[in-house]
Coordinates of C-alpha atoms in Angstrom, one line a residue:
Chain A
X1 CA 54.2 56.0 90.0
X2 CA 54.0 54.8 86.8
X3 CA 50.5 56.3 86.3
X4 CA 51.8 59.6 87.6
X5 CA 53.8 62.1 85.8
X6 CA 57.2 61.1 86.4
X7 CA 58.7 63.6 89.6
X8 CA 61.5 65.8 88.1
X9 CA 65.3 65.9 89.2
X10 CA 67.5 68.2 88.4
X11 CA 71.2 67.4 88.5
X12 CA 73.9 69.8 88.5
X13 CA 77.8 69.1 88.2
X14 CA 80.5 70.2 86.2
X15 CA 81.7 66.4 86.1
X16 CA 79.9 65.0 83.1
X17 CA 80.5 61.5 84.6
X18 CA 78.9 62.7 88.2
X19 CA 75.9 64.0 86.1
X20 CA 75.8 61.0 84.2
X21 CA 75.3 58.1 86.8
X22 CA 73.3 59.9 88.9
X23 CA 71.2 60.3 86.0
X24 CA 71.4 57.0 85.1
X25 CA 70.1 56.1 88.6
X26 CA 67.5 58.4 89.3
X27 CA 65.9 57.4 85.4
X28 CA 66.2 53.6 86.0
X29 CA 64.3 54.3 89.1
X30 CA 61.2 56.4 87.0
X31 CA 62.5 59.6 87.7
X32 CA 62.6 62.1 84.9
X33 CA 66.3 64.2 84.8
X34 CA 67.9 67.6 83.4
X35 CA 71.4 68.4 84.3
X36 CA 73.5 70.7 83.7
X37 CA 76.7 72.5 84.9
X38 CA 77.1 75.1 87.1
X39 CA 74.8 77.0 88.8
X40 CA 73.9 80.0 86.7
X41 CA 72.1 77.8 84.3
X42 CA 70.4 75.4 87.1
X43 CA 69.0 78.5 88.2
X44 CA 67.3 78.9 84.7
X45 CA 66.2 75.4 84.4
X46 CA 64.9 75.5 88.2
X47 CA 62.6 78.5 86.7
X48 CA 61.6 76.9 83.6
X49 CA 61.7 73.3 83.9
X50 CA 60.0 73.5 87.4
X51 CA 62.0 70.4 89.1
X52 CA 60.7 68.7 92.2
X53 CA 64.1 68.7 93.5
X54 CA 67.7 69.5 92.9
X55 CA 70.7 67.6 93.7
X56 CA 73.9 70.1 93.4
X57 CA 77.4 70.0 93.6
X58 CA 79.1 72.7 95.8
X59 CA 82.5 74.1 94.0
X60 CA 81.5 74.6 90.7
X61 CA 82.5 77.1 87.8
X62 CA 80.3 80.4 86.8
X63 CA 78.2 79.9 90.5
X64 CA 78.6 77.7 93.1
X65 CA 76.0 75.3 94.7
X66 CA 76.0 77.6 97.9
X67 CA 75.2 80.6 95.0
X68 CA 72.3 78.6 93.5
X69 CA 70.7 78.1 96.6
X70 CA 70.5 81.4 98.0
X71 CA 69.8 82.5 94.6
X72 CA 66.7 80.0 94.7
X73 CA 65.9 81.1 98.1
X74 CA 65.3 84.4 97.2
X75 CA 63.1 84.1 94.4
X76 CA 58.8 82.8 96.0
X77 CA 58.9 80.4 93.2
X78 CA 61.6 78.5 93.9
X79 CA 62.4 79.2 97.8
X80 CA 60.7 76.2 99.0
X81 CA 62.2 73.9 96.5
X82 CA 64.0 71.1 97.9
X83 CA 67.5 70.9 97.3
X84 CA 70.8 68.2 98.4
X85 CA 74.1 69.5 98.1
X86 CA 76.1 66.9 96.6
X87 CA 79.6 67.8 98.3
X88 CA 83.0 66.6 98.8
X89 CA 83.7 69.9 100.9
X90 CA 80.2 69.4 103.0
X91 CA 82.4 69.9 106.6
X92 CA 83.2 73.6 105.3
X93 CA 79.5 74.9 105.6
X94 CA 78.9 76.5 108.9
X95 CA 76.0 75.3 110.5
X96 CA 74.1 78.9 110.1
X97 CA 74.7 78.7 106.5
X98 CA 72.8 75.4 106.6
X99 CA 69.7 76.6 108.5
X100 CA 69.6 79.5 106.9
X101 CA 70.2 77.7 102.9
X102 CA 67.3 75.2 103.8
X103 CA 69.1 72.2 102.6
X104 CA 67.0 69.3 102.4
X105 CA 70.2 66.7 103.1
X106 CA 73.7 66.5 102.3
X107 CA 76.0 63.9 100.2
X108 CA 79.5 63.5 100.7
X109 CA 81.5 62.8 97.8
X110 CA 82.5 59.8 96.8
X111 CA 79.0 58.6 97.3
X112 CA 77.1 55.7 96.5
X113 CA 73.6 56.3 93.7
X114 CA 71.5 54.2 96.2
X115 CA 71.7 56.0 98.7
X116 CA 71.2 59.1 97.2
X117 CA 68.3 58.0 95.5
X118 CA 67.1 56.9 98.5
X119 CA 67.6 60.3 100.1
X120 CA 65.9 62.1 97.4
X121 CA 62.8 59.8 97.7
X122 CA 62.8 60.6 101.8
X123 CA 63.2 64.3 100.8
X124 CA 60.3 64.2 98.7
X125 CA 58.3 62.2 100.8
X126 CA 58.6 64.9 103.4
X127 CA 57.8 67.8 100.9
X128 CA 54.7 66.2 99.5
X129 CA 53.8 65.9 103.0
X130 CA 54.2 69.4 104.3
Chain B
X1 CA 153.5 112.4 178.1
X2 CA 153.7 111.5 182.2
X3 CA 157.5 112.3 181.4
X4 CA 157.1 115.4 180.3
X5 CA 154.4 116.3 182.8
X6 CA 157.0 115.4 185.6
X7 CA 159.9 117.5 183.7
X8 CA 157.0 120.4 183.3
X9 CA 156.4 119.9 187.0
X10 CA 159.6 120.5 188.3
X11 CA 161.1 122.6 186.4
X12 CA 158.1 125.4 186.6
X13 CA 158.9 125.5 190.5
X14 CA 162.4 125.9 189.9
X15 CA 162.3 128.4 187.8
X16 CA 159.8 130.1 190.5
X17 CA 162.1 129.7 193.3
X18 CA 165.0 130.8 191.7
X19 CA 163.3 134.5 190.2
X20 CA 161.7 134.4 194.4
X21 CA 165.1 134.1 195.5
X22 CA 166.7 136.9 192.9
X23 CA 163.7 139.3 193.9
X24 CA 163.7 138.6 197.8
X25 CA 168.2 139.4 197.4
X26 CA 167.5 142.6 195.7
X27 CA 165.2 143.5 198.1
X28 CA 166.6 142.2 201.3
X29 CA 170.4 142.5 202.7
X30 CA 170.5 138.3 202.2
X31 CA 173.7 138.9 200.4
X32 CA 174.8 138.2 196.5
X33 CA 175.4 134.7 197.0
X34 CA 171.9 133.8 197.6
X35 CA 170.7 136.6 194.7
X36 CA 173.3 134.7 192.4
X37 CA 172.2 131.4 193.5
X38 CA 168.6 132.0 193.0
X39 CA 169.6 133.6 189.7
X40 CA 171.7 130.4 188.4
X41 CA 168.8 128.4 189.3
X42 CA 166.1 130.4 187.5
X43 CA 168.4 130.5 184.5
X44 CA 169.4 126.9 184.6
X45 CA 165.5 126.0 184.8
X46 CA 164.5 128.4 182.2
X47 CA 167.6 126.8 179.7
X48 CA 166.7 123.0 180.8
X49 CA 162.8 124.4 180.1
X50 CA 163.6 125.7 176.4
X51 CA 165.7 123.1 175.8
X52 CA 162.5 120.4 176.5
X53 CA 160.0 122.7 174.7
X54 CA 162.4 122.8 171.6
X55 CA 162.9 118.7 172.0
X56 CA 159.4 118.7 172.4
X57 CA 158.3 121.0 169.5
X58 CA 161.1 119.5 167.5
X59 CA 159.0 115.8 168.6
X60 CA 156.0 117.4 167.3
X61 CA 156.8 118.6 164.3
X62 CA 158.6 115.3 163.3
X63 CA 154.9 113.6 164.0
X64 CA 153.0 115.9 162.4
X65 CA 155.8 115.7 159.1
X66 CA 155.8 111.4 159.5
X67 CA 151.8 111.6 159.9
X68 CA 151.5 114.0 156.7
X69 CA 153.9 111.5 154.9
X70 CA 152.1 108.4 156.8
X71 CA 155.3 107.3 157.4
X72 CA 154.1 105.3 160.2
X73 CA 156.9 102.7 160.9
X74 CA 159.6 106.2 161.8
X75 CA 156.6 107.3 164.2
X76 CA 156.9 103.6 166.0
X77 CA 160.8 104.0 165.6
X78 CA 160.4 107.8 166.8
X79 CA 158.6 106.1 170.0
X80 CA 161.6 105.9 172.2
X81 CA 162.6 109.7 171.8
X82 CA 160.2 111.5 173.8
X83 CA 156.7 111.3 172.5
X84 CA 156.0 107.7 172.6
X85 CA 152.7 107.5 174.4
X86 CA 150.8 110.3 172.3
X87 CA 153.4 108.3 169.3
X88 CA 151.9 105.0 170.0
X89 CA 148.2 106.7 170.4
X90 CA 148.5 108.0 167.0
X91 CA 150.0 105.2 165.3
X92 CA 147.2 102.6 166.8
X93 CA 144.9 105.0 166.1
X94 CA 146.0 105.5 162.5
X95 CA 146.8 102.2 161.9
X96 CA 143.6 101.3 162.4
X97 CA 142.2 103.8 160.4
X98 CA 144.8 103.0 157.5
X99 CA 143.6 99.0 158.0
X100 CA 139.8 100.9 157.9
X101 CA 140.9 102.5 155.0
X102 CA 142.4 99.8 153.3
X103 CA 139.3 97.8 153.7
X104 CA 137.3 100.4 152.4
X105 CA 139.3 100.6 149.3
X106 CA 139.6 97.1 148.6
X107 CA 135.6 96.6 148.9
X108 CA 135.3 100.2 146.6
X109 CA 137.3 98.1 143.9
X110 CA 135.2 95.3 144.5
X111 CA 132.8 97.0 143.5
X112 CA 133.8 98.8 140.9
X113 CA 135.0 96.0 139.6
X114 CA 131.5 94.2 140.0
X115 CA 129.8 97.9 138.1
X116 CA 131.6 97.2 135.1
X117 CA 130.7 93.7 135.0
X118 CA 127.5 94.5 135.4
X119 CA 127.6 97.4 132.9
X120 CA 128.9 94.7 130.2
X121 CA 126.6 92.2 131.4
X122 CA 123.6 94.9 130.7
X123 CA 125.2 96.2 127.5
X124 CA 125.3 92.5 126.2
X125 CA 122.0 91.7 127.5
X126 CA 120.9 95.2 125.7
X127 CA 122.9 94.1 122.5
X128 CA 121.2 90.4 122.4
X129 CA 117.8 92.1 122.9
X130 CA 118.6 94.5 120.1
X131 CA 119.6 91.8 118.1
X132 CA 116.8 90.1 117.9
X133 CA 113.7 89.9 115.6
X134 CA 110.8 90.2 117.7
X135 CA 109.5 93.1 119.2
X136 CA 110.7 93.7 123.0
X137 CA 109.3 95.9 125.4
X138 CA 110.1 96.7 129.1
X139 CA 108.2 98.9 131.0
X140 CA 107.9 99.5 135.1
X141 CA 105.2 99.7 137.6
X142 CA 104.3 102.7 136.0
X143 CA 103.8 101.8 132.5
X144 CA 106.3 103.5 131.6
X145 CA 109.2 102.6 128.7
X146 CA 112.4 101.3 130.4
X147 CA 113.6 99.5 127.3
X148 CA 112.6 98.6 123.4
X149 CA 114.1 97.1 120.8
X150 CA 114.6 98.1 117.3
X151 CA 111.7 96.1 115.8
X152 CA 109.3 97.1 118.8
X153 CA 110.3 100.8 118.0
X154 CA 109.7 100.1 114.0
X155 CA 106.6 98.0 115.0
X156 CA 105.1 100.4 117.1
X157 CA 106.5 103.6 115.3
X158 CA 108.4 105.4 117.5
X159 CA 111.9 106.6 119.4
X160 CA 112.3 105.2 122.4
X161 CA 115.5 107.9 123.0
X162 CA 112.3 110.5 122.7
X163 CA 110.1 109.5 125.0
X164 CA 111.5 110.2 128.3
X165 CA 109.1 109.1 131.2
X166 CA 105.6 109.0 129.5
X167 CA 103.9 106.6 130.3
X168 CA 103.7 103.9 126.9
X169 CA 99.7 104.9 126.3
X170 CA 101.1 108.2 125.6
X171 CA 103.0 107.2 122.3
X172 CA 102.0 103.9 121.2
X173 CA 99.2 104.2 119.2
X174 CA 97.9 100.7 119.4
X175 CA 95.2 100.4 122.2
X176 CA 94.9 97.2 122.7
X177 CA 98.5 96.5 123.2
X178 CA 98.1 99.6 125.9
X179 CA 95.9 97.7 127.7
X180 CA 97.5 93.9 127.6
X181 CA 100.4 95.8 129.6
X182 CA 98.3 97.6 131.8
X183 CA 96.0 94.9 132.8
X184 CA 99.2 92.4 132.9
X185 CA 100.7 94.5 135.3
X186 CA 97.9 95.0 137.6
X187 CA 96.5 91.5 137.0
X188 CA 100.6 90.0 137.6
X189 CA 100.2 87.2 135.2
X190 CA 103.2 85.7 133.7
X191 CA 103.5 84.3 130.1
X192 CA 100.2 85.2 129.2
X193 CA 99.8 84.7 125.0
X194 CA 97.8 87.2 123.4
X195 CA 97.5 87.5 119.6
X196 CA 97.3 91.0 117.9
X197 CA 97.1 92.7 114.2
X198 CA 98.9 95.4 113.0
X199 CA 97.8 97.3 110.0
X200 CA 101.1 98.7 108.3
X201 CA 102.2 99.5 104.8
X202 CA 98.8 98.4 103.6
X203 CA 99.1 94.9 104.9
X204 CA 97.6 93.0 107.8
X205 CA 100.3 90.9 110.1
X206 CA 99.6 89.1 113.1
X207 CA 101.5 89.1 116.1
X208 CA 102.0 86.4 118.4
X209 CA 102.1 88.7 122.2
X210 CA 103.8 87.0 125.1
X211 CA 103.3 89.3 128.3
X212 CA 104.7 88.5 131.4
X213 CA 105.3 90.9 134.6
X214 CA 108.2 91.0 136.5
X215 CA 108.7 90.8 139.9
X216 CA 111.0 92.5 142.7
X217 CA 112.2 90.2 146.0
X218 CA 109.3 91.3 147.5
X219 CA 106.8 89.9 144.9
X220 CA 105.3 92.8 144.0
X221 CA 105.0 93.5 140.3
X222 CA 107.9 96.0 139.1
X223 CA 107.2 96.2 135.3
X224 CA 105.9 94.1 132.5
X225 CA 107.9 92.2 129.6
X226 CA 106.2 92.3 126.1
X227 CA 107.8 89.9 123.5
X228 CA 106.2 90.1 120.3
X229 CA 106.3 87.2 117.2
X230 CA 105.7 87.9 113.8
X231 CA 103.5 84.9 112.6
X232 CA 101.7 86.2 109.4
X233 CA 104.4 83.7 107.1
X234 CA 103.2 80.8 110.0
X235 CA 99.4 81.4 109.0
X236 CA 99.9 82.0 105.5
X237 CA 101.3 79.0 105.2
X238 CA 99.0 77.5 107.4
X239 CA 96.0 79.0 105.6
X240 CA 97.8 78.0 102.0
X241 CA 98.0 74.5 103.4
X242 CA 94.9 74.0 104.5
X243 CA 93.3 75.3 101.3
X244 CA 95.5 72.8 99.8
X245 CA 94.3 69.6 101.6
X246 CA 90.5 70.9 100.8
X247 CA 91.6 71.5 97.1
X248 CA 93.4 68.1 96.8
X249 CA 90.7 66.3 98.9
X250 CA 88.1 67.7 96.8
X251 CA 90.3 66.8 93.5
X252 CA 91.0 63.1 95.2
X253 CA 87.2 62.9 95.6
X254 CA 86.0 64.0 92.3
X255 CA 87.0 60.7 90.6
X256 CA 87.1 58.6 93.3
X257 CA 83.2 59.8 93.8
X258 CA 82.9 58.2 89.9
X259 CA 84.7 55.0 90.5
X260 CA 83.0 54.3 93.6
X261 CA 79.4 55.2 92.0
X262 CA 80.0 53.7 88.7
X263 CA 81.1 50.4 90.3
X264 CA 77.8 50.7 93.1
X265 CA 76.0 50.4 89.3
X266 CA 77.1 47.6 88.2
X267 CA 77.0 45.7 91.3
X268 CA 73.4 46.8 91.7
X269 CA 72.5 46.0 87.8
X270 CA 72.2 49.5 86.6
X271 CA 73.8 48.6 83.3
X272 CA 70.8 47.5 81.3
X273 CA 72.9 46.6 78.2
X274 CA 76.1 45.6 77.2
X275 CA 77.0 48.8 75.6
X276 CA 76.3 50.9 78.9
X277 CA 78.3 48.4 81.1
X278 CA 81.2 48.9 78.7
X279 CA 80.9 52.2 79.3
X280 CA 80.9 51.9 82.8
X281 CA 83.8 50.5 83.1
X282 CA 85.7 52.3 80.8
X283 CA 85.0 55.3 83.2
X284 CA 85.6 53.3 86.2
X285 CA 89.3 52.8 84.5
X286 CA 89.4 56.5 82.8
X287 CA 88.8 57.5 86.9
X288 CA 91.1 55.5 88.3
X289 CA 93.6 56.7 85.8
X290 CA 93.1 60.5 86.8
X291 CA 93.4 60.1 90.4
X292 CA 96.7 58.3 89.9
X293 CA 97.7 61.2 87.8
X294 CA 96.8 63.8 90.4
X295 CA 98.5 61.5 92.8
X296 CA 101.9 61.4 90.9
X297 CA 101.6 65.3 90.2
X298 CA 101.5 65.7 94.4
X299 CA 104.4 63.2 94.7
X300 CA 106.0 65.0 91.7
X301 CA 106.5 68.1 93.1
X302 CA 107.3 66.4 96.5
X303 CA 110.0 64.4 94.6
X304 CA 111.6 67.4 92.4
X305 CA 111.6 69.9 95.7
X306 CA 113.4 66.9 97.6
X307 CA 115.9 66.1 94.5
X308 CA 114.7 62.0 94.9
X309 CA 113.3 62.1 91.1
X310 CA 114.3 59.9 88.7
X311 CA 115.8 62.1 85.2
X312 CA 116.2 60.3 82.3
X313 CA 117.6 62.9 79.7
X314 CA 117.8 61.8 76.3
X315 CA 118.3 64.5 72.9
X316 CA 114.6 65.1 71.5
X317 CA 112.8 67.4 69.5
X318 CA 110.7 69.9 71.3
X319 CA 108.1 69.8 68.1
X320 CA 107.4 66.4 68.3
X321 CA 106.4 66.3 72.1
X322 CA 104.1 69.7 71.3
X323 CA 102.5 67.5 68.3
X324 CA 102.3 64.5 70.9
X325 CA 101.2 67.1 73.8
X326 CA 98.1 68.7 71.4
X327 CA 97.1 65.1 69.9
X328 CA 96.4 64.4 74.1
X329 CA 94.6 67.6 74.9
X330 CA 92.6 67.6 71.7
X331 CA 89.3 66.1 72.9
X332 CA 89.0 68.5 75.7
X333 CA 89.5 71.5 73.4
X334 CA 86.7 70.3 71.2
X335 CA 85.2 69.8 74.0
X336 CA 85.0 73.0 74.8
X337 CA 85.0 74.4 71.5
X338 CA 88.3 75.6 71.6
X339 CA 90.8 75.9 68.8
X340 CA 94.4 74.8 69.1
X341 CA 96.7 76.3 66.7
X342 CA 100.0 74.5 66.6
X343 CA 103.3 76.7 64.4
X344 CA 106.5 74.1 64.7
X345 CA 108.6 75.4 61.8
X346 CA 111.0 72.5 60.4
X347 CA 114.2 74.1 63.0
X348 CA 116.9 72.4 64.5
X349 CA 114.9 72.4 68.2
X350 CA 117.2 69.3 69.6
X351 CA 117.2 69.4 73.2
X352 CA 118.6 67.3 76.1
X353 CA 115.7 66.9 78.3
X354 CA 113.5 64.6 79.9
X355 CA 110.8 63.1 77.3
X356 CA 107.8 62.5 80.1
X357 CA 108.8 65.6 82.1
X358 CA 108.7 68.2 79.2
X359 CA 105.7 66.3 78.0
X360 CA 104.4 67.0 81.3
X361 CA 105.2 70.9 80.7
X362 CA 103.4 70.9 77.7
X363 CA 100.3 69.3 78.2
X364 CA 99.8 71.2 81.7
X365 CA 99.9 74.6 80.0
X366 CA 98.2 73.8 77.0
X367 CA 95.1 72.0 79.6
X368 CA 95.2 75.7 81.5
X369 CA 95.2 77.0 78.0
X370 CA 92.0 75.4 77.4
X371 CA 90.7 75.1 81.0
X372 CA 90.6 79.2 81.5
X373 CA 89.8 80.0 78.0
X374 CA 86.2 80.3 77.2
X375 CA 84.3 78.2 74.3
X376 CA 84.8 79.6 71.3
X377 CA 88.3 80.8 71.8
X378 CA 92.0 79.4 70.6
X379 CA 95.0 78.8 72.2
X380 CA 97.8 79.1 69.7
X381 CA 101.1 77.2 70.7
X382 CA 104.7 78.3 69.2
X383 CA 108.3 77.5 68.9
X384 CA 111.1 79.0 68.3
X385 CA 115.2 79.1 68.1
X386 CA 117.2 81.9 69.5
X387 CA 120.6 81.2 67.8
X388 CA 122.6 83.7 70.4
X389 CA 121.2 82.2 73.4
X390 CA 121.2 78.6 72.0
X391 CA 117.8 78.3 73.9
X392 CA 114.2 77.4 72.0
X393 CA 111.4 78.9 73.1
X394 CA 108.2 77.3 73.8
X395 CA 104.8 79.7 74.4
X396 CA 101.3 79.2 74.6
X397 CA 99.0 82.1 74.4
X398 CA 95.4 81.9 74.9
X399 CA 92.1 83.9 74.6
X400 CA 91.1 83.5 78.2
X401 CA 90.2 85.1 81.5
X402 CA 93.9 86.7 81.7
X403 CA 95.5 87.2 85.1
X404 CA 95.8 90.3 87.1
X405 CA 98.9 92.1 87.5
X406 CA 99.1 91.4 91.0
X407 CA 98.4 87.5 90.8
X408 CA 101.2 87.0 87.7
X409 CA 104.3 86.8 90.2
X410 CA 102.7 84.1 92.5
X411 CA 101.1 82.1 89.6
X412 CA 104.4 79.8 89.8
X413 CA 104.0 79.5 93.5
X414 CA 103.1 75.9 94.6
X415 CA 98.7 75.7 95.4
X416 CA 98.5 79.3 94.2
X417 CA 95.4 80.2 92.5
X418 CA 94.5 83.1 91.2
X419 CA 91.2 84.4 93.3
X420 CA 89.5 85.4 90.4
X421 CA 89.8 82.8 88.0
X422 CA 88.5 80.3 91.1
X423 CA 84.6 79.9 89.6
X424 CA 86.3 79.3 86.3
X425 CA 87.6 75.7 86.4
X426 CA 89.1 74.0 89.4
X427 CA 92.2 73.1 90.2
X428 CA 94.9 72.4 92.8
X429 CA 97.6 74.9 92.1
X430 CA 100.3 72.2 91.4
X431 CA 100.4 72.7 87.9
X432 CA 102.1 75.9 86.7
X433 CA 104.6 75.2 90.5
X434 CA 105.6 71.8 88.6
X435 CA 106.2 72.8 85.5
X436 CA 108.5 75.9 87.4
X437 CA 110.3 72.6 88.7
X438 CA 110.8 71.1 85.7
X439 CA 112.1 73.7 83.7
X440 CA 114.0 75.4 86.0
X441 CA 115.7 72.8 88.7
X442 CA 115.7 69.7 86.0
X443 CA 116.5 71.1 82.9
X444 CA 118.1 75.2 83.8
X445 CA 115.7 76.8 82.0
X446 CA 113.1 79.6 82.9
X447 CA 109.5 79.9 82.6
X448 CA 107.9 83.0 82.2
X449 CA 104.3 84.6 82.0
X450 CA 102.6 87.2 80.8
X451 CA 98.7 88.2 81.0
X452 CA 95.8 90.7 80.2
X453 CA 93.1 90.2 81.9
X454 CA 90.2 89.7 79.9
X455 CA 91.8 88.9 76.8
X456 CA 94.4 86.5 77.5
X457 CA 97.9 84.8 78.9
X458 CA 101.0 83.8 77.3
X459 CA 102.7 81.1 79.2
X460 CA 106.2 80.0 78.1
X461 CA 109.8 78.6 78.9
X462 CA 113.0 78.5 77.8
X463 CA 115.4 75.4 77.0
X464 CA 118.7 75.2 76.3
X465 CA 119.5 73.7 72.8
X466 CA 121.1 70.0 72.9
X467 CA 124.4 71.3 71.6
X468 CA 126.7 74.3 73.0
X469 CA 127.6 75.8 75.6
X470 CA 124.0 75.7 76.7
X471 CA 123.9 71.9 76.5
X472 CA 127.5 71.8 79.0
X473 CA 125.5 73.8 81.8
X474 CA 122.7 71.0 81.5
X475 CA 125.0 68.1 81.9
X476 CA 126.7 69.8 84.2
X477 CA 124.1 70.2 86.5

């Protein structure tokens, strides 16, 4: 991975400590990390920075994680972008909505950065394979 | 009667014999003696007959009078007077009739009493049914109304006295309910529970409708009873509880997630230098404290509500508490580029209060103001003393998103969150409720709020000064 362009991950959460811990974990493992604190900023960054994967919280001010994914899916450029939902309220998302949003993985808070990294790597492998 | 028959049977031939003798003696020469004898015989017999007739009539009249006056005892005494068998027959008949009449009268009295009791019982049951707050409707085997209490009439908007013999479908517009009654009657079901919604006065109300068929002695459905219980409030409380659990769960999990993640980072050796290691440890400590504060908030509301909180009151200056609270919130405000202005003139602002609690009140109001104010905005904290009312007033005004008018009266409710502002910031809906509980329940003060949407909000509270009658009121409390 060191000779290749590092994979870019966009981390979205209004909790600064969560953003930081995820960013450190991914940077330490060779990722290029960009961060923001709400869905609206993430939408802009997804378009400008073309990340390989987005890790986002669900409940956020201005634009929620669900609204962010809906917007991503409606844009052909980002429609297939892998998204991992990082949430304390995963149980509230209906199966139907999950299928519609095409979420790659769900990680519930409190979460393990180690497992989140593994999950992101698996999703990225699958997306490359596809 | 046989006795009278013999008398008549004897007297009539005697009269006839006397008349014949008189006529024969007049037509022949048998001599005056025979004629006189015949005439005497006839006259004597006639006199006897008249006497007996008079006596018979007298007895008969007496009997009639006695029957009219219902003097059966007298009739019995008169039996020997000549009309014995007749009187006896009449007495027997009359006695039997009287006894039967007595029995009928007794039965009638019993039935009348039972009818009165039933009427009273029916009245009591109707009063009970009419007094209950749940709607009750009773229909017959043809879906016609038998009874509807006031709650049911109000709910379905009809006047029971005016419906006559119409079926309920003709005056109740709630088609689902009408169908349920008809279906239940046909199927003969008992104690079946349904949920019905009603849109009244611009709001939706939810009712539990329990329908049960009434069966007669032949086990045939003779009607249907429906009881409608308003569960709108229960549903609202349940919804608020679920929302609260969801919010609290999220709020608890957020610091817990940080603690868990940073601890794992330490274990995995992700802190690659001393500074990072320190920062991770500080974050863990900070998030643990945040978790503790949140749990304390929940417990405080619960303790104050249940009256179990320990209050340590002392005389203290509100201005100093405000200054301390502003210092605590300052880094958060700077992070959001919000200016906090404090105007605390030198005044006598001593209150008799619990230091920690009032600090929490001011901190909650300040953090809310910063939380709901966009970057670049301002928060003004003011304090003034009203000498006339012997209270000190603290106000916290912001240039934030504001609160819609309909939400203003609810903002101090437990777990209430302004729907329009939910996206702006996270919260449990406990902070303002805690402010109200501390100010009003513990310190006999008063909270208030005013707001203009998209311009800003002012929260504040009045506290009795630590002198004069206001203090006495606090001390009494």
